[in-house]
PDB file of N, CA and C in Angstrom:
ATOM      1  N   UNK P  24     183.498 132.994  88.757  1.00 46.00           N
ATOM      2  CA  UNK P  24     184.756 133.030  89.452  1.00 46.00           C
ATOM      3  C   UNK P  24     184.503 133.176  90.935  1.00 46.00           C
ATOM      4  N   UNK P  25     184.820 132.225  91.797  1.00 50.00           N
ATOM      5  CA  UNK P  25     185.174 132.306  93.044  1.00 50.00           C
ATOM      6  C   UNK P  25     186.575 133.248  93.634  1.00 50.00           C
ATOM      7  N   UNK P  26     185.918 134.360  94.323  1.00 52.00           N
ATOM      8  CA  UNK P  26     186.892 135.404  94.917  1.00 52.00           C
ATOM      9  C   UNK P  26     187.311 133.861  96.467  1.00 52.00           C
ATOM     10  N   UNK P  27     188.769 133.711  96.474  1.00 52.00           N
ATOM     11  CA  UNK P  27     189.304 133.142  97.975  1.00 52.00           C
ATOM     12  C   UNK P  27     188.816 134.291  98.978  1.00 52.00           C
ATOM     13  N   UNK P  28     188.908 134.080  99.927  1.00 54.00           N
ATOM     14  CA  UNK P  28     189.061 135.008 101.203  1.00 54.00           C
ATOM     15  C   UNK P  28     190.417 134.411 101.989  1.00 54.00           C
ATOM     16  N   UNK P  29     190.807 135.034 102.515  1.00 67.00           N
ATOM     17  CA  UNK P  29     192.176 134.619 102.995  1.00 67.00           C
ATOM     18  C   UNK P  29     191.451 134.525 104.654  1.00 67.00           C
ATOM     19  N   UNK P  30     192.283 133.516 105.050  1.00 72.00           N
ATOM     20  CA  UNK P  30     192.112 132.639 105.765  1.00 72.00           C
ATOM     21  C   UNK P  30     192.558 133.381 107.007  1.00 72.00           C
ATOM     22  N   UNK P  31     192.151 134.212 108.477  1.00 74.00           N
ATOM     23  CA  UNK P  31     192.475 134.472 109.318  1.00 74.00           C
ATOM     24  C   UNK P  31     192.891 133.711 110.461  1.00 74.00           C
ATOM     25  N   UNK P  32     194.534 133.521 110.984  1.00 86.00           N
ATOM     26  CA  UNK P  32     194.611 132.755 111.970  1.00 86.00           C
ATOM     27  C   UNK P  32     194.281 133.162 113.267  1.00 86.00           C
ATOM     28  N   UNK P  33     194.483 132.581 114.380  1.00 87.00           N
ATOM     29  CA  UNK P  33     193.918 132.934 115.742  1.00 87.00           C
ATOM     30  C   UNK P  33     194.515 133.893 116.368  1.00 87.00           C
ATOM     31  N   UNK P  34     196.111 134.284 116.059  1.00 88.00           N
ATOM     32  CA  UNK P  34     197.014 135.618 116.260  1.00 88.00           C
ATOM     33  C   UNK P  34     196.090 136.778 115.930  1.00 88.00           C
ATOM     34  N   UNK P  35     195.924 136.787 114.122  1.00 89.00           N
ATOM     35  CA  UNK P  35     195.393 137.732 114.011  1.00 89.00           C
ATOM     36  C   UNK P  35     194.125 138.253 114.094  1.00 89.00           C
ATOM     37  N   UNK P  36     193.324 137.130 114.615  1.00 90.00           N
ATOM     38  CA  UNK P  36     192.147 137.459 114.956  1.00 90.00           C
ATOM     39  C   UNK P  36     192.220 138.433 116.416  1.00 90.00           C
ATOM     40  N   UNK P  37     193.188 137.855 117.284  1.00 93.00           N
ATOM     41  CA  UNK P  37     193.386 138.033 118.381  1.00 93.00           C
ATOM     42  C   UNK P  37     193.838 139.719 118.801  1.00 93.00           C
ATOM     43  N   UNK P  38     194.788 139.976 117.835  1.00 93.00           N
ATOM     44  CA  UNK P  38     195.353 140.877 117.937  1.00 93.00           C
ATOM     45  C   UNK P  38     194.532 142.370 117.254  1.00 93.00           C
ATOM     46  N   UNK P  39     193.502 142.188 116.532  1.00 94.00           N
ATOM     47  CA  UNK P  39     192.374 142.752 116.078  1.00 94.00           C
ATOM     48  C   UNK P  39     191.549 142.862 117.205  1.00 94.00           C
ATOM     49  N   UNK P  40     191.179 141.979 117.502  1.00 95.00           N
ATOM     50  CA  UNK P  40     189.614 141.835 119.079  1.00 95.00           C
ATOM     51  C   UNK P  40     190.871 142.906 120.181  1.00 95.00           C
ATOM     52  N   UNK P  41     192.173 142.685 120.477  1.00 97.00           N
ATOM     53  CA  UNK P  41     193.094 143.236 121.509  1.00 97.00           C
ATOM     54  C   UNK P  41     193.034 144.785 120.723  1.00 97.00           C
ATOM     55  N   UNK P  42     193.172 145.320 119.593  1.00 97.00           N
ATOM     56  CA  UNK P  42     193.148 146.636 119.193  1.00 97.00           C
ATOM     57  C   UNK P  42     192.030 147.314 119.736  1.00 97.00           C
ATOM     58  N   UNK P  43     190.984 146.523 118.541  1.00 97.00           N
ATOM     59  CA  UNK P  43     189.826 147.169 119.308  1.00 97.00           C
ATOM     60  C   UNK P  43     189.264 147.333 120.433  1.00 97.00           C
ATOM     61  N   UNK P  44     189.239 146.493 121.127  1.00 98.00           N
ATOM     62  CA  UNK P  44     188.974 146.831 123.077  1.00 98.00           C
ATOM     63  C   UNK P  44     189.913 148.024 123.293  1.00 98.00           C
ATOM     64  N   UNK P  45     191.566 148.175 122.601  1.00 98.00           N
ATOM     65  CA  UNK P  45     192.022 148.569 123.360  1.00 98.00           C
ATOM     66  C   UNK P  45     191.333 150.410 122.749  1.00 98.00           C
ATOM     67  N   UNK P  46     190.801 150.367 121.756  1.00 98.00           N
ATOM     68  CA  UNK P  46     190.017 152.097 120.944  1.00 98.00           C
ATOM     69  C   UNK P  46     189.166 151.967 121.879  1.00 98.00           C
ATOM     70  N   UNK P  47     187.951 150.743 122.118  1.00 98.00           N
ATOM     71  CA  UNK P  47     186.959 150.614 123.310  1.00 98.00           C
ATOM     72  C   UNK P  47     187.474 151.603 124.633  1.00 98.00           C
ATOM     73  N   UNK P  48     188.329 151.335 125.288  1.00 98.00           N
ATOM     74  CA  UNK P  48     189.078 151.674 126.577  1.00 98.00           C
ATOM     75  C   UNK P  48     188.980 153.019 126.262  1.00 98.00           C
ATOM     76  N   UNK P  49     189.969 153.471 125.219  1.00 98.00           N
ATOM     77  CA  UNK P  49     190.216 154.934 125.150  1.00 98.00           C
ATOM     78  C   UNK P  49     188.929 155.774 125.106  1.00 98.00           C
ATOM     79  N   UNK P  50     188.719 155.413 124.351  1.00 98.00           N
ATOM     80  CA  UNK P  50     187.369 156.267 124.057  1.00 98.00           C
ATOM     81  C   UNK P  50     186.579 156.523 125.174  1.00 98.00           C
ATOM     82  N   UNK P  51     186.223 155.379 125.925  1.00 98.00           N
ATOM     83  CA  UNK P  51     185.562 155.460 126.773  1.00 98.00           C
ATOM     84  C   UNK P  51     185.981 156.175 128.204  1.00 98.00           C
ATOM     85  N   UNK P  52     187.455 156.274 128.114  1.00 98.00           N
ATOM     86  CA  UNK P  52     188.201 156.854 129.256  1.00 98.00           C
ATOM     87  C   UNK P  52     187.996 158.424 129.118  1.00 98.00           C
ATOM     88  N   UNK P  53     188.383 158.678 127.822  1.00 98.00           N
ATOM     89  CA  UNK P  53     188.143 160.007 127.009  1.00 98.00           C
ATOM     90  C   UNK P  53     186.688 160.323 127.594  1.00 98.00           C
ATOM     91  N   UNK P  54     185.547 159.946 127.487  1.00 98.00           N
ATOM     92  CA  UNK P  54     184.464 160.247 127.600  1.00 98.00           C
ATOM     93  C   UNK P  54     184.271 161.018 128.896  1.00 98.00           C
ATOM     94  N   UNK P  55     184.743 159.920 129.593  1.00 98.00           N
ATOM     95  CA  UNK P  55     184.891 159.984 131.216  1.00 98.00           C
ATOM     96  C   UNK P  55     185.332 161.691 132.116  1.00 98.00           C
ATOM     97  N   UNK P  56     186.936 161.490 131.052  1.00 97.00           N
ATOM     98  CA  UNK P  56     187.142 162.606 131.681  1.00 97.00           C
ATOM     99  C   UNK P  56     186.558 163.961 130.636  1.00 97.00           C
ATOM    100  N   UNK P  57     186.052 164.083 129.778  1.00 97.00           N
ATOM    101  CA  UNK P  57     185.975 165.207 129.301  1.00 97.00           C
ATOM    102  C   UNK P  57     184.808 165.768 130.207  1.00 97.00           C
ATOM    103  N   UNK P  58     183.702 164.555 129.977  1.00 98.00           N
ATOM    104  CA  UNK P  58     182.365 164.757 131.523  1.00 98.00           C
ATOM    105  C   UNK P  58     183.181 165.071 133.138  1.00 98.00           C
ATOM    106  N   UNK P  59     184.279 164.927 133.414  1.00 98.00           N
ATOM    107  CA  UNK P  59     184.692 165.019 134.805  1.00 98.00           C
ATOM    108  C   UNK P  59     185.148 166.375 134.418  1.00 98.00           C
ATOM    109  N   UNK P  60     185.457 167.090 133.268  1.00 97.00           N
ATOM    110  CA  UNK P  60     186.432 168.491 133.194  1.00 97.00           C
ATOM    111  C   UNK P  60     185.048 169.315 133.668  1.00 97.00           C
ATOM    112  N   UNK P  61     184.209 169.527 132.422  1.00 97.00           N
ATOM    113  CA  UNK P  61     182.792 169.951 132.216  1.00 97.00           C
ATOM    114  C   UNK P  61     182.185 169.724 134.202  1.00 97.00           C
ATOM    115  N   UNK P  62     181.868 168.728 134.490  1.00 97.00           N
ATOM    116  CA  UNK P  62     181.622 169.179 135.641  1.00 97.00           C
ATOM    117  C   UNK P  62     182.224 169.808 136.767  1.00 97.00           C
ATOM    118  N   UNK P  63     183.399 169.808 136.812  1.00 98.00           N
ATOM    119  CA  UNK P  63     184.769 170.623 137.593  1.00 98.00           C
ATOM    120  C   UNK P  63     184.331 171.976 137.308  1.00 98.00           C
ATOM    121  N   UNK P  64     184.753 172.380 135.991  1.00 97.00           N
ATOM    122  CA  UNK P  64     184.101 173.993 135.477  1.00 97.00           C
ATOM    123  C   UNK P  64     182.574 174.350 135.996  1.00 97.00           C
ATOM    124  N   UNK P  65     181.438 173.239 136.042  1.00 97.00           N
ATOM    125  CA  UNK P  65     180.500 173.802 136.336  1.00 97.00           C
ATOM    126  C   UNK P  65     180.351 174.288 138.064  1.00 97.00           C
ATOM    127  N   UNK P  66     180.871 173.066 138.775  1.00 97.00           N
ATOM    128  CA  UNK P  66     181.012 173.329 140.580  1.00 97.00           C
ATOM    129  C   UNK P  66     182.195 174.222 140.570  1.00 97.00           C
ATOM    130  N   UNK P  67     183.169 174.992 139.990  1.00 97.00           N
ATOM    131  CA  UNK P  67     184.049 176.171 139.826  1.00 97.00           C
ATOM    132  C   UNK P  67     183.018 177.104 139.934  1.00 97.00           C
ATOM    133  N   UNK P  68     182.397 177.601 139.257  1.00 97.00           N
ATOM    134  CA  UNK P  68     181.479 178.243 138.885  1.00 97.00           C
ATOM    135  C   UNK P  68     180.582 178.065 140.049  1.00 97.00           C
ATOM    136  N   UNK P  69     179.734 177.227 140.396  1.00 97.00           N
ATOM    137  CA  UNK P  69     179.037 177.263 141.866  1.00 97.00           C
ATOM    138  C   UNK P  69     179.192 178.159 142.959  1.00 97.00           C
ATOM    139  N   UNK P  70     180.943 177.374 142.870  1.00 97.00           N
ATOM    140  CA  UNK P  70     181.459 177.738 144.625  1.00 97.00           C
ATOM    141  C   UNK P  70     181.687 179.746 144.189  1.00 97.00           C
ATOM    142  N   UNK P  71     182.212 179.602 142.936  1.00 97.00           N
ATOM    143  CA  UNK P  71     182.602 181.355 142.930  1.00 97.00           C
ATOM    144  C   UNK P  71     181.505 182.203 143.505  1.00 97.00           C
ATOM    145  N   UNK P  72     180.289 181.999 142.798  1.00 97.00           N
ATOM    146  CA  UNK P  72     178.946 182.131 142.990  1.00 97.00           C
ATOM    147  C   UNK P  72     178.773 182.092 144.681  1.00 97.00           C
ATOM    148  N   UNK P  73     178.915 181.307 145.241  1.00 97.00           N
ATOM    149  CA  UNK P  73     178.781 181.167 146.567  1.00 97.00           C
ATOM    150  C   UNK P  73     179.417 181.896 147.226  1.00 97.00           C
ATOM    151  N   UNK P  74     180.927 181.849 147.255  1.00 97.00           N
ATOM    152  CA  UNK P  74     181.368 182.373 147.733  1.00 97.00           C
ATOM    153  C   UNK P  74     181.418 184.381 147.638  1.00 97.00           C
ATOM    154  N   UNK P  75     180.772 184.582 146.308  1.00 97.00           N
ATOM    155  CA  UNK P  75     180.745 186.011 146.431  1.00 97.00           C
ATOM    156  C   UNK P  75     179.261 186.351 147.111  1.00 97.00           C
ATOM    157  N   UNK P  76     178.222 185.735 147.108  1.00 97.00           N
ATOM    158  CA  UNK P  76     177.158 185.664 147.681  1.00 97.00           C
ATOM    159  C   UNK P  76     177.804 185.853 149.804  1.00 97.00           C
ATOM    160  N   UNK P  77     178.449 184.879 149.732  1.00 97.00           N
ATOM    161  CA  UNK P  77     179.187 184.900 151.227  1.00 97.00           C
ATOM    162  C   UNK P  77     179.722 186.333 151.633  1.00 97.00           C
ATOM    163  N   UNK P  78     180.644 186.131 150.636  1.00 97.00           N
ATOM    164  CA  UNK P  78     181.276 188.010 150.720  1.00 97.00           C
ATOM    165  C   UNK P  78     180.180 188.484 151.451  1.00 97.00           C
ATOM    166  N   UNK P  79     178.987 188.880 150.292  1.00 97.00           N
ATOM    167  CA  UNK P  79     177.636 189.995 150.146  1.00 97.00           C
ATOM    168  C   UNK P  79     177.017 189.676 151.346  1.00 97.00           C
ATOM    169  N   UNK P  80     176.638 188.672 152.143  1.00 97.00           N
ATOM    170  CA  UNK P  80     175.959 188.708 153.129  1.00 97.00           C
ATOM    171  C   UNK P  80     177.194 189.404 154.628  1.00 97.00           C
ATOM    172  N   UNK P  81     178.855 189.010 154.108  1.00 97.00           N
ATOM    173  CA  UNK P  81     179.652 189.031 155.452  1.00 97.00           C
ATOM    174  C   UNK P  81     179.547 190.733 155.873  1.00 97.00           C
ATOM    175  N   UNK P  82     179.258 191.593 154.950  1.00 96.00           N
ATOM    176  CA  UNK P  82     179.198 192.549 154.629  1.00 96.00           C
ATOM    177  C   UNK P  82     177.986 193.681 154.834  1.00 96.00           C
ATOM    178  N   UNK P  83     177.098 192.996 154.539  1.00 92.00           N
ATOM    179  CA  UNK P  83     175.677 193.483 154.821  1.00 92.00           C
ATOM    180  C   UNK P  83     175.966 192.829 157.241  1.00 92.00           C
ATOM    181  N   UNK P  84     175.962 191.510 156.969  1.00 94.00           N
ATOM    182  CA  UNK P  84     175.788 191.195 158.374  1.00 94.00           C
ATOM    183  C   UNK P  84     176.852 192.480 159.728  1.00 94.00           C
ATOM    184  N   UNK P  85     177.993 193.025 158.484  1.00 94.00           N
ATOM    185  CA  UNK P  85     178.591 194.222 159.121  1.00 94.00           C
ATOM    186  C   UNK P  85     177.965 195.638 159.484  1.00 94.00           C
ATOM    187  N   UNK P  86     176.950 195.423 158.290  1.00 89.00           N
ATOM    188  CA  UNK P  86     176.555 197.031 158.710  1.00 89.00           C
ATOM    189  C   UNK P  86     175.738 196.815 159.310  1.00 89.00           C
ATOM    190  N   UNK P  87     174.703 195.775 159.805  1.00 85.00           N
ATOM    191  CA  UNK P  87     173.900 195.693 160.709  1.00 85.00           C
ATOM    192  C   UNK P  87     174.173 195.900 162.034  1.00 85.00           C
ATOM    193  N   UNK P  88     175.314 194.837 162.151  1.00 88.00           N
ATOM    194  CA  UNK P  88     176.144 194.966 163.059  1.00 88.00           C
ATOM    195  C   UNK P  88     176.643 196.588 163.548  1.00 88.00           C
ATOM    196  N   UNK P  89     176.873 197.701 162.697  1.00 88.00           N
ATOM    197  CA  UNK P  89     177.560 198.666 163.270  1.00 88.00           C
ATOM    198  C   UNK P  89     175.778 199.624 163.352  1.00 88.00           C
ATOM    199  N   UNK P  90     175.133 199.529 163.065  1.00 82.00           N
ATOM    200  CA  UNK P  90     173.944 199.844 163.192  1.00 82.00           C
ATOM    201  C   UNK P  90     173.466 199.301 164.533  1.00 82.00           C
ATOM    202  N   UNK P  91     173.321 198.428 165.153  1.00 81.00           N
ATOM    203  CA  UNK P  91     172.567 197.633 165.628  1.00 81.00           C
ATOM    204  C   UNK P  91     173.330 198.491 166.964  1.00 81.00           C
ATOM    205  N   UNK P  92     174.779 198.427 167.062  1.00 85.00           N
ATOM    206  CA  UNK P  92     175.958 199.003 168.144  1.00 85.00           C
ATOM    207  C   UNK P  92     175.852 200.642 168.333  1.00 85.00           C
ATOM    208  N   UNK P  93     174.815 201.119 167.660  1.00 83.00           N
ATOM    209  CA  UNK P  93     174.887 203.001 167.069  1.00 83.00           C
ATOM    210  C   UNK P  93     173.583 203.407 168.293  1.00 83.00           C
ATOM    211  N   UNK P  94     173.576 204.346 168.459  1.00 83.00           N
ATOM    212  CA  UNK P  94     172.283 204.733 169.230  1.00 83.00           C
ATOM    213  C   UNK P  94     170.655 204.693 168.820  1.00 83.00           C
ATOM    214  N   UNK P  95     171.320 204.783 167.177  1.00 81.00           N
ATOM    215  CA  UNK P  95     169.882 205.156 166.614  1.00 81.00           C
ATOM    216  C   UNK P  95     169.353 203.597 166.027  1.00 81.00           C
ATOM    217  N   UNK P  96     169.103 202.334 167.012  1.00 82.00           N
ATOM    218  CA  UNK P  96     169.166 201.209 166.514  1.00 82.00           C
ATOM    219  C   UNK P  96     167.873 200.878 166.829  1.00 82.00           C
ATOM    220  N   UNK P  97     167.295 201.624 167.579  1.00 84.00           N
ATOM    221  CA  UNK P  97     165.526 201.529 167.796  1.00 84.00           C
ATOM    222  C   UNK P  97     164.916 202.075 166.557  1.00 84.00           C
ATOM    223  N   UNK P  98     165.521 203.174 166.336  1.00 84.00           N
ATOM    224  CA  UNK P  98     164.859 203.975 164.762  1.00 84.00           C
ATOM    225  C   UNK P  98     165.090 202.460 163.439  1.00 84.00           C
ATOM    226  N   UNK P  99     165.953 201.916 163.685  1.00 83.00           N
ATOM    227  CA  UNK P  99     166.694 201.031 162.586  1.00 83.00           C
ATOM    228  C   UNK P  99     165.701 200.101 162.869  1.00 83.00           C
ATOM    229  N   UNK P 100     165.351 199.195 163.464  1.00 83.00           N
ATOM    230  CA  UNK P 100     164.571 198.145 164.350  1.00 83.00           C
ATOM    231  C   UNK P 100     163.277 198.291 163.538  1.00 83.00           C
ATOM    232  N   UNK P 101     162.264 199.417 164.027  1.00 85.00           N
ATOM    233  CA  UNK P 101     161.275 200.481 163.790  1.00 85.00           C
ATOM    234  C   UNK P 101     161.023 200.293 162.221  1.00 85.00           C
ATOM    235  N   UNK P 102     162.448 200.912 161.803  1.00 85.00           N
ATOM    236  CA  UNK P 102     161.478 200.953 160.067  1.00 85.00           C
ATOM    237  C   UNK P 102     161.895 198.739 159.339  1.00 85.00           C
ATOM    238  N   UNK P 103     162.506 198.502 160.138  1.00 85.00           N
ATOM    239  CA  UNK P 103     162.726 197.439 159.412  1.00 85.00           C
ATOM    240  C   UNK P 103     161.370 195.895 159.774  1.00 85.00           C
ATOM    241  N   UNK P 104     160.633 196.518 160.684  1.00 86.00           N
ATOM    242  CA  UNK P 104     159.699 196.336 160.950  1.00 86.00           C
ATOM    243  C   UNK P 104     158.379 196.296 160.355  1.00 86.00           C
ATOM    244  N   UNK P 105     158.255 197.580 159.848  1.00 84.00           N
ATOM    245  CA  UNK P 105     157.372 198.568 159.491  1.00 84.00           C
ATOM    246  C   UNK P 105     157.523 197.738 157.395  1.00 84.00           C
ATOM    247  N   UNK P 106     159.026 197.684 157.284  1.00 85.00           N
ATOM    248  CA  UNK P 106     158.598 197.002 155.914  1.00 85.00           C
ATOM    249  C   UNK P 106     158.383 195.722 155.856  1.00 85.00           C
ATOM    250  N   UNK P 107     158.597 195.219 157.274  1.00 86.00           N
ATOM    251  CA  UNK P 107     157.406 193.171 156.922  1.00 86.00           C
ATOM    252  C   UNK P 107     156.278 193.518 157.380  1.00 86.00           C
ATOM    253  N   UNK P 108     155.386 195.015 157.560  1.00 80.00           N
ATOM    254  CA  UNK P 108     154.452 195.074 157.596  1.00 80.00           C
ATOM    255  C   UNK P 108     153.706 195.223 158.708  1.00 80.00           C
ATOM    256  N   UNK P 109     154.714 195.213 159.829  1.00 85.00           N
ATOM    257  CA  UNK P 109     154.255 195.239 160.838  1.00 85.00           C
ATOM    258  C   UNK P 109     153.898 196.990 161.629  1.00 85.00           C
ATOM    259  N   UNK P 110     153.278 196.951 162.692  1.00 84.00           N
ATOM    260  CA  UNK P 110     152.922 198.291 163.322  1.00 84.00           C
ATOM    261  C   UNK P 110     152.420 198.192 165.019  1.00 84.00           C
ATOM    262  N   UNK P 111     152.642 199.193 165.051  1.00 84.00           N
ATOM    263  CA  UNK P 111     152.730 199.674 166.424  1.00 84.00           C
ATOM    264  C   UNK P 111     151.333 199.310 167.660  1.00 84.00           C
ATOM    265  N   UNK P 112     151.486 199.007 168.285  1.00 84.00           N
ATOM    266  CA  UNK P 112     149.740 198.260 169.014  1.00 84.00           C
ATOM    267  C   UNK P 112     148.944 199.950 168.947  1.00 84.00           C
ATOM    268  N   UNK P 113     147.854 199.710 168.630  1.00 84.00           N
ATOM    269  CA  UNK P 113     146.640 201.041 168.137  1.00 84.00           C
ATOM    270  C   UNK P 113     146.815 201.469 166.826  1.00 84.00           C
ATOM    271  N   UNK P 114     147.576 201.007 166.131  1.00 83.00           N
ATOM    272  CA  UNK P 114     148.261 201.793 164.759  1.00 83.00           C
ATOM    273  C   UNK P 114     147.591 201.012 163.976  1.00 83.00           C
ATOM    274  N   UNK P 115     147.023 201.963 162.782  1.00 81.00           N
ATOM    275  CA  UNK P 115     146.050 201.068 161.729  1.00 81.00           C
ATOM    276  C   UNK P 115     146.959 201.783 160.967  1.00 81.00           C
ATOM    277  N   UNK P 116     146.941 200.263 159.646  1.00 76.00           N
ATOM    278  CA  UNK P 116     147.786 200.637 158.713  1.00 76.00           C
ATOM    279  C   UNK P 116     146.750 200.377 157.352  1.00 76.00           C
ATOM    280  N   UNK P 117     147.062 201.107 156.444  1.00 78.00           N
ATOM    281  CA  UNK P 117     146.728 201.362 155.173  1.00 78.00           C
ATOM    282  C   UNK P 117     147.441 200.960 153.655  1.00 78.00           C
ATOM    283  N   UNK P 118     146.747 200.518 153.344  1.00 76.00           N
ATOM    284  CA  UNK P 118     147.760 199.695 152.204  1.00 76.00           C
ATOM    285  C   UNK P 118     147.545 200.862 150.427  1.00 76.00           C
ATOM    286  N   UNK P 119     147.983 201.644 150.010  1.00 79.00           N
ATOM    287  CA  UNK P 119     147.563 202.433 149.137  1.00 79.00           C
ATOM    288  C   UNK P 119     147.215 201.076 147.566  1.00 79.00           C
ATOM    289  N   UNK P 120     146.280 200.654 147.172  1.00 84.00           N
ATOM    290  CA  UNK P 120     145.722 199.139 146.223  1.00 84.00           C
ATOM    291  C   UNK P 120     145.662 199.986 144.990  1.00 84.00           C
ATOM    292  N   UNK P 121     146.053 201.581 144.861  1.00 84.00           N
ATOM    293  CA  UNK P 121     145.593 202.122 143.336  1.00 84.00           C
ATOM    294  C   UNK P 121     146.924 202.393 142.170  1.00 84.00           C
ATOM    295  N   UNK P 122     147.722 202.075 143.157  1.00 72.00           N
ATOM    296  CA  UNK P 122     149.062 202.599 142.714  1.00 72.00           C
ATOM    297  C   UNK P 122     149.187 201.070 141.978  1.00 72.00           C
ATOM    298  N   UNK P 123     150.302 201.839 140.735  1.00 62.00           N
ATOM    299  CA  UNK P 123     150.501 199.846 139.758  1.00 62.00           C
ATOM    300  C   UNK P 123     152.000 199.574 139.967  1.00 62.00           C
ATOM    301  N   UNK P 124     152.056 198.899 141.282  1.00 53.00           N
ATOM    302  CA  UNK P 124     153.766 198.377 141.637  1.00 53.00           C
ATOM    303  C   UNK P 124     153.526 197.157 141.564  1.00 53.00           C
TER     304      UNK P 124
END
């Protein structure tokens, strides 16, 4: 027994190839933006980051600032010096190598 196949005209071929492009489109639009949300949330997240980092430095750059304006800003100068290692001309410095930091 021969099964027919029914005979597709050019409408409905047409209108099949027009569906599917048109799932093609979506999908692919879909794709698009779910990747555009996802990266929005991730540079959200950046700038917050940044911007509280900004805060933390506007803040620190204040107390320097009211330090720096104070009398005792040579003493301030002095030790902030002293921890990049630096020292005074004749001053030998000593590094303690036994301690486990």
């Amino acid at each position: 027994m021969k099964t027919k196949m029914k005979k597709l005209d050019k409408k409905t071929v047409t209108r099949y190839l027009a569906i599917a492009l048109f799932i093609a489109v979506a999908v692919y639009c879909s794709v698009l933006l779910i990747n555009n949300y996802a990266d929005i949330a991730k540079l959200n997240s950046i700038s917050a980051k940044a911007s509280l980092e900004y805060e933390q430095q506007i803040e620190e750059n204040e107390k320097v600032k009211a330090v720096l304006d104070s009398e005792n800003k040579d003493e301030y100068i002095e030790q902030k010096a002293r921890e990049k290692g630096y020292a005074k001309d004749g001053e030998t410095v000593f590094y303690d190598i036994s301690s486990s930091k």
